[in-house]
Short mmCIF file of N, CA and C in Angstrom, two decimals:
data_model
loop_
_atom_site.label_atom_id
_atom_site.label_comp_id
_atom_site.label_asym_id
_atom_site.label_seq_id
_atom_site.Cartn_x
_atom_site.Cartn_y
_atom_site.Cartn_z
N UNK A 1 -5.00 -109.00 34.07
CA UNK A 1 -4.66 -108.12 32.89
C UNK A 1 -4.57 -108.94 31.69
N UNK A 2 -4.35 -108.44 30.59
CA UNK A 2 -4.22 -109.00 29.20
C UNK A 2 -3.14 -110.08 29.11
N UNK A 3 -3.37 -111.08 28.52
CA UNK A 3 -2.37 -112.15 28.20
C UNK A 3 -1.81 -112.06 26.80
N UNK A 4 -0.56 -112.45 26.52
CA UNK A 4 -0.05 -112.53 25.28
C UNK A 4 0.83 -113.88 25.13
N UNK A 5 0.22 -114.80 24.43
CA UNK A 5 0.94 -116.03 24.31
C UNK A 5 2.22 -116.00 23.77
N UNK A 6 2.47 -114.98 22.84
CA UNK A 6 3.78 -114.90 22.12
C UNK A 6 4.98 -114.45 22.93
N UNK A 7 4.67 -113.72 24.12
CA UNK A 7 5.71 -113.07 25.00
C UNK A 7 5.42 -113.71 26.39
N UNK A 8 6.71 -114.12 26.85
CA UNK A 8 6.77 -114.56 28.24
C UNK A 8 8.16 -114.63 28.72
N UNK A 9 8.36 -114.48 30.06
CA UNK A 9 9.72 -114.67 30.69
C UNK A 9 10.13 -116.05 30.64
N UNK A 10 11.35 -116.30 30.16
CA UNK A 10 11.92 -117.69 29.97
C UNK A 10 12.59 -118.25 31.20
N UNK A 11 13.51 -117.49 31.65
CA UNK A 11 14.30 -117.89 32.91
C UNK A 11 14.98 -116.65 33.67
N UNK A 12 15.53 -117.05 34.69
CA UNK A 12 16.28 -115.88 35.51
C UNK A 12 17.66 -116.21 35.72
N UNK A 13 18.24 -116.69 34.60
CA UNK A 13 19.70 -116.98 34.62
C UNK A 13 20.61 -115.80 34.63
N UNK A 14 20.40 -114.79 33.90
CA UNK A 14 21.30 -113.63 33.63
C UNK A 14 20.63 -112.22 34.20
N UNK A 15 21.02 -111.70 35.41
CA UNK A 15 20.50 -110.56 35.74
C UNK A 15 20.91 -109.27 34.98
N UNK A 16 20.09 -108.23 35.01
CA UNK A 16 20.37 -107.01 34.26
C UNK A 16 19.58 -105.82 34.89
N UNK A 17 20.16 -104.79 34.87
CA UNK A 17 19.40 -103.50 35.35
C UNK A 17 18.88 -102.86 34.03
N UNK A 18 17.65 -102.25 34.26
CA UNK A 18 17.13 -101.56 33.10
C UNK A 18 16.49 -100.26 33.71
N UNK A 19 16.95 -99.05 32.93
CA UNK A 19 16.49 -97.78 33.25
C UNK A 19 15.42 -97.31 32.22
N UNK A 20 14.14 -97.21 32.67
CA UNK A 20 13.16 -96.67 31.66
C UNK A 20 13.04 -95.19 31.99
N UNK A 21 13.02 -94.30 30.88
CA UNK A 21 12.91 -92.96 30.93
C UNK A 21 11.69 -92.57 30.09
N UNK A 22 10.68 -91.92 30.81
CA UNK A 22 9.36 -91.66 30.20
C UNK A 22 9.62 -90.36 29.53
N UNK A 23 9.77 -90.21 28.17
CA UNK A 23 9.94 -88.89 27.50
C UNK A 23 8.58 -88.32 26.98
N UNK A 24 7.43 -89.19 27.25
CA UNK A 24 6.09 -88.71 26.77
C UNK A 24 5.48 -87.68 27.94
N UNK A 25 4.37 -87.11 27.41
CA UNK A 25 3.55 -86.36 28.36
C UNK A 25 2.60 -87.25 29.05
N UNK A 26 2.54 -88.42 28.85
CA UNK A 26 1.52 -89.31 29.50
C UNK A 26 2.19 -90.05 30.65
N UNK A 27 1.39 -90.48 31.60
CA UNK A 27 1.85 -91.46 32.65
C UNK A 27 1.94 -92.77 32.20
N UNK A 28 3.06 -93.53 32.29
CA UNK A 28 3.18 -94.80 31.64
C UNK A 28 3.20 -95.84 32.77
N UNK A 29 2.46 -96.99 32.48
CA UNK A 29 2.50 -98.19 33.44
C UNK A 29 3.41 -99.22 32.74
N UNK A 30 4.51 -99.55 33.56
CA UNK A 30 5.38 -100.71 33.13
C UNK A 30 4.81 -102.03 33.51
N UNK A 31 4.86 -102.88 32.35
CA UNK A 31 4.16 -104.22 32.71
C UNK A 31 5.24 -105.37 32.39
N UNK A 32 5.29 -106.30 33.05
CA UNK A 32 6.22 -107.49 32.92
C UNK A 32 5.46 -108.67 32.47
N UNK A 33 5.88 -109.34 31.39
CA UNK A 33 5.32 -110.59 31.07
C UNK A 33 5.92 -111.66 31.95
N UNK A 34 5.00 -112.36 32.68
CA UNK A 34 5.53 -113.50 33.58
C UNK A 34 5.77 -114.58 32.77
N UNK A 35 6.11 -115.75 33.52
CA UNK A 35 6.51 -117.04 32.94
C UNK A 35 5.41 -117.72 32.05
N UNK A 36 4.08 -117.25 32.49
CA UNK A 36 2.95 -117.85 31.53
C UNK A 36 2.53 -116.96 30.50
N UNK A 37 3.12 -115.75 30.40
CA UNK A 37 2.71 -114.76 29.42
C UNK A 37 1.65 -113.70 29.91
N UNK A 38 1.42 -113.83 31.16
CA UNK A 38 0.40 -112.82 31.67
C UNK A 38 1.21 -111.51 32.03
N UNK A 39 0.58 -110.37 31.75
CA UNK A 39 1.03 -109.02 32.05
C UNK A 39 0.84 -108.76 33.53
N UNK A 40 1.98 -108.32 34.22
CA UNK A 40 1.91 -107.97 35.66
C UNK A 40 2.30 -106.61 35.71
N UNK A 41 1.52 -105.76 36.51
CA UNK A 41 1.88 -104.36 36.65
C UNK A 41 3.09 -104.31 37.41
N UNK A 42 4.14 -103.57 37.10
CA UNK A 42 5.35 -103.46 37.82
C UNK A 42 5.50 -102.11 38.42
N UNK A 43 5.29 -101.02 37.63
CA UNK A 43 5.54 -99.76 38.18
C UNK A 43 4.77 -98.75 37.30
N UNK A 44 4.68 -97.43 37.93
CA UNK A 44 3.97 -96.30 37.02
C UNK A 44 5.12 -95.28 37.06
N UNK A 45 5.22 -94.81 35.89
CA UNK A 45 6.31 -93.72 35.62
C UNK A 45 5.67 -92.51 35.04
N UNK A 46 5.74 -91.36 35.70
CA UNK A 46 5.23 -90.09 35.37
C UNK A 46 5.85 -89.55 34.18
N UNK A 47 5.22 -88.59 33.50
CA UNK A 47 5.84 -87.86 32.41
C UNK A 47 7.16 -87.16 32.82
N UNK A 48 8.10 -87.49 31.97
CA UNK A 48 9.46 -86.80 32.35
C UNK A 48 10.26 -87.43 33.52
N UNK A 49 9.71 -88.58 33.98
CA UNK A 49 10.37 -89.35 35.11
C UNK A 49 11.09 -90.63 34.55
N UNK A 50 11.86 -91.28 35.54
CA UNK A 50 12.40 -92.41 35.07
C UNK A 50 12.24 -93.59 36.18
N UNK A 51 12.49 -94.80 35.73
CA UNK A 51 12.40 -95.92 36.71
C UNK A 51 13.49 -96.91 36.44
N UNK A 52 14.25 -97.13 37.48
CA UNK A 52 15.23 -98.18 37.36
C UNK A 52 14.82 -99.43 37.87
N UNK A 53 15.07 -100.48 37.37
CA UNK A 53 14.54 -101.88 37.93
C UNK A 53 15.55 -102.88 37.63
N UNK A 54 15.46 -103.93 38.48
CA UNK A 54 16.32 -105.08 38.28
C UNK A 54 15.53 -106.15 37.41
N UNK A 55 16.06 -106.66 36.53
CA UNK A 55 15.32 -107.78 35.65
C UNK A 55 16.30 -108.80 35.27
N UNK A 56 15.85 -109.51 34.29
CA UNK A 56 16.70 -110.71 33.81
C UNK A 56 16.62 -110.61 32.24
N UNK A 57 17.64 -111.18 31.56
CA UNK A 57 17.67 -111.33 30.16
C UNK A 57 16.57 -112.29 29.85
N UNK A 58 15.82 -112.21 28.92
CA UNK A 58 14.73 -112.99 28.53
C UNK A 58 13.30 -112.62 29.09
N UNK A 59 13.28 -111.53 29.90
CA UNK A 59 12.20 -111.01 30.60
C UNK A 59 11.51 -109.91 29.77
N UNK A 60 10.40 -110.12 29.12
CA UNK A 60 9.77 -108.94 28.24
C UNK A 60 9.08 -108.03 29.11
N UNK A 61 9.11 -106.74 28.62
CA UNK A 61 8.35 -105.53 29.29
C UNK A 61 7.71 -104.79 28.22
N UNK A 62 6.74 -104.14 28.70
CA UNK A 62 5.97 -103.14 27.77
C UNK A 62 5.49 -102.04 28.67
N UNK A 63 5.21 -100.89 27.89
CA UNK A 63 4.68 -99.63 28.68
C UNK A 63 3.26 -99.24 27.88
N UNK A 64 2.35 -98.96 28.85
CA UNK A 64 1.08 -98.58 28.27
C UNK A 64 0.69 -97.25 28.86
N UNK A 65 -0.11 -96.50 28.17
CA UNK A 65 -0.75 -95.29 28.76
C UNK A 65 -1.60 -95.67 30.00
N UNK A 66 -1.54 -94.96 31.03
CA UNK A 66 -2.22 -95.33 32.32
C UNK A 66 -3.75 -95.16 32.12
N UNK A 67 -4.18 -94.25 31.22
CA UNK A 67 -5.65 -94.08 31.10
C UNK A 67 -6.30 -94.86 30.00
N UNK A 68 -5.71 -94.99 28.79
CA UNK A 68 -6.25 -95.68 27.60
C UNK A 68 -5.78 -97.22 27.60
N UNK A 69 -4.63 -97.34 28.21
CA UNK A 69 -3.92 -98.68 28.17
C UNK A 69 -3.35 -99.00 26.84
N UNK A 70 -3.22 -98.03 25.96
CA UNK A 70 -2.70 -98.09 24.65
C UNK A 70 -1.22 -98.50 24.81
N UNK A 71 -0.58 -99.27 23.88
CA UNK A 71 0.89 -99.47 24.15
C UNK A 71 1.67 -98.20 23.66
N UNK A 72 2.69 -98.07 24.38
CA UNK A 72 3.75 -96.87 24.16
C UNK A 72 4.83 -97.62 23.46
N UNK A 73 5.54 -96.64 22.83
CA UNK A 73 6.79 -97.00 22.02
C UNK A 73 7.98 -97.12 22.95
N UNK A 74 8.76 -98.14 22.81
CA UNK A 74 10.08 -98.18 23.73
C UNK A 74 11.13 -98.30 22.69
N UNK A 75 12.18 -97.57 23.06
CA UNK A 75 13.45 -97.43 22.27
C UNK A 75 14.63 -97.67 23.10
N UNK A 76 15.46 -98.54 22.78
CA UNK A 76 16.74 -98.78 23.40
C UNK A 76 17.66 -97.73 23.04
N UNK A 77 18.49 -97.22 24.05
CA UNK A 77 19.53 -96.16 23.93
C UNK A 77 20.80 -96.91 24.11
N UNK A 78 21.80 -96.54 23.29
CA UNK A 78 23.23 -96.92 23.51
C UNK A 78 23.78 -95.80 24.31
N UNK A 79 24.53 -96.13 25.30
CA UNK A 79 25.14 -95.06 26.23
C UNK A 79 26.48 -94.62 25.65
N UNK A 80 26.83 -93.35 25.55
CA UNK A 80 27.96 -92.79 25.02
C UNK A 80 28.64 -92.03 26.11
N UNK A 81 29.65 -92.48 26.99
CA UNK A 81 30.04 -91.78 28.14
C UNK A 81 28.94 -91.57 29.11
N UNK A 82 28.84 -90.29 29.52
CA UNK A 82 27.83 -90.04 30.51
C UNK A 82 26.56 -89.40 30.06
N UNK A 83 26.61 -89.20 28.62
CA UNK A 83 25.29 -88.70 28.09
C UNK A 83 24.75 -89.61 27.16
N UNK A 84 23.37 -89.53 26.93
CA UNK A 84 22.77 -90.42 26.04
C UNK A 84 22.70 -89.79 24.54
N UNK A 85 23.05 -90.57 23.58
CA UNK A 85 23.22 -90.06 22.23
C UNK A 85 22.02 -90.52 21.45
N UNK A 86 21.21 -89.60 20.89
CA UNK A 86 20.00 -89.95 20.00
C UNK A 86 20.58 -90.62 18.71
N UNK A 87 21.79 -90.34 18.24
CA UNK A 87 22.20 -91.09 16.99
C UNK A 87 22.48 -92.56 17.31
N UNK A 88 22.36 -92.96 18.47
CA UNK A 88 22.57 -94.33 18.83
C UNK A 88 21.33 -95.00 19.10
N UNK A 89 20.22 -94.48 18.65
CA UNK A 89 18.97 -95.22 18.85
C UNK A 89 18.77 -96.49 18.19
N UNK A 90 18.20 -97.43 18.80
CA UNK A 90 17.97 -98.72 18.20
C UNK A 90 16.55 -98.70 17.63
N UNK A 91 16.25 -99.83 16.98
CA UNK A 91 14.72 -99.86 16.58
C UNK A 91 13.73 -99.62 17.67
N UNK A 92 12.60 -99.03 17.26
CA UNK A 92 11.57 -98.90 18.32
C UNK A 92 10.65 -100.03 18.19
N UNK A 93 9.95 -100.27 19.41
CA UNK A 93 9.30 -101.54 19.66
C UNK A 93 8.22 -101.21 20.68
N UNK A 94 7.16 -102.13 20.75
CA UNK A 94 6.20 -101.96 21.74
C UNK A 94 6.47 -102.93 22.90
N UNK A 95 7.26 -104.12 22.84
CA UNK A 95 7.74 -104.99 23.60
C UNK A 95 9.25 -104.95 23.70
N UNK A 96 9.72 -104.79 24.84
CA UNK A 96 11.33 -104.83 25.02
C UNK A 96 11.73 -105.93 25.81
N UNK A 97 12.68 -106.84 25.32
CA UNK A 97 13.16 -107.94 25.96
C UNK A 97 14.80 -107.64 26.15
N UNK A 98 15.10 -107.60 27.33
CA UNK A 98 16.74 -107.38 27.62
C UNK A 98 17.46 -108.39 26.83
N UNK A 99 18.55 -107.97 26.21
CA UNK A 99 19.47 -109.05 25.59
C UNK A 99 20.87 -108.53 25.69
N UNK A 100 21.88 -109.34 25.59
CA UNK A 100 23.31 -108.89 25.62
C UNK A 100 23.68 -107.80 24.58
N UNK A 101 22.89 -107.88 23.39
CA UNK A 101 23.10 -106.91 22.31
C UNK A 101 22.79 -105.47 22.76
N UNK A 102 22.07 -105.17 23.80
CA UNK A 102 21.84 -103.83 24.20
C UNK A 102 22.86 -103.37 25.25
N UNK A 103 23.73 -104.03 25.65
CA UNK A 103 24.79 -103.69 26.72
C UNK A 103 25.95 -103.00 25.96
N UNK A 104 26.55 -102.02 26.68
CA UNK A 104 27.54 -101.26 26.12
C UNK A 104 28.84 -101.35 27.04
N UNK A 105 30.06 -101.19 26.51
CA UNK A 105 31.23 -101.28 27.30
C UNK A 105 31.25 -100.08 28.36
N UNK A 106 30.67 -99.05 28.13
CA UNK A 106 30.59 -97.89 29.04
C UNK A 106 29.73 -98.15 30.24
N UNK A 107 28.64 -99.07 30.09
CA UNK A 107 27.82 -99.37 31.14
C UNK A 107 27.25 -100.87 30.89
N UNK A 108 28.25 -101.81 31.22
CA UNK A 108 27.91 -103.26 30.92
C UNK A 108 26.84 -103.87 31.47
N UNK A 109 26.25 -103.24 32.55
CA UNK A 109 25.16 -104.06 33.30
C UNK A 109 23.87 -103.33 33.25
N UNK A 110 23.66 -102.18 32.51
CA UNK A 110 22.39 -101.44 32.55
C UNK A 110 21.98 -101.08 31.10
N UNK A 111 20.84 -101.31 30.83
CA UNK A 111 20.23 -101.02 29.56
C UNK A 111 19.32 -99.77 29.72
N UNK A 112 19.47 -98.75 28.96
CA UNK A 112 18.55 -97.53 28.90
C UNK A 112 17.53 -97.71 27.90
N UNK A 113 16.28 -97.43 28.29
CA UNK A 113 15.16 -97.62 27.35
C UNK A 113 14.29 -96.35 27.51
N UNK A 114 13.92 -95.74 26.32
CA UNK A 114 13.07 -94.53 26.32
C UNK A 114 11.66 -94.97 26.10
N UNK A 115 10.79 -94.41 26.88
CA UNK A 115 9.24 -94.54 26.61
C UNK A 115 8.73 -93.21 25.91
N UNK A 116 8.11 -93.44 24.83
CA UNK A 116 7.58 -92.32 24.12
C UNK A 116 6.24 -92.62 23.40
N UNK A 117 5.57 -91.54 23.02
CA UNK A 117 4.21 -91.82 22.27
C UNK A 117 4.35 -92.54 21.02
N UNK A 118 3.49 -93.37 20.57
CA UNK A 118 3.55 -94.10 19.40
C UNK A 118 3.75 -93.01 18.19
N UNK A 119 4.59 -93.43 17.26
CA UNK A 119 4.82 -92.53 16.13
C UNK A 119 5.75 -91.38 16.31
N UNK A 120 6.22 -91.35 17.57
CA UNK A 120 7.37 -90.22 17.67
C UNK A 120 8.76 -90.68 17.80
#
C-alpha cells in the first residue's frame, strides 16, 4: 500500500481501545501505519457500522473510501455518560493517533472516533 514517512507507529508501551463509527454512506477501510510508516489494511467498516479495536498510544490510523481510496475525515468524540455529544467534537483530521488527551473520566480506556465524508 501507500507509504507516508511522516506517520508511523512509535512503540507499544500504552494500550488503548478505539471504537470507529462509520457515519458515512461509504464503506471505509481502516488502515494502520506500521513502524516503518507503511499503511496496513486492518478492517473494513460498512456504512452505519462500527469497529472496535485494540491499539496503542502513538499508533496512527486513517480511513479511506473502499472504492476510490480517498481519505475520509476522522473526528474524535468525547463521551458524556452513555451517549455521544456532538458538542464535544474535537478537530477533524485525516490521520488519527491515540493520545491521553482523548480519554475521558467516563470511559478512561476507550477513544470514540467518527468516520465521515470529507467536508461534513
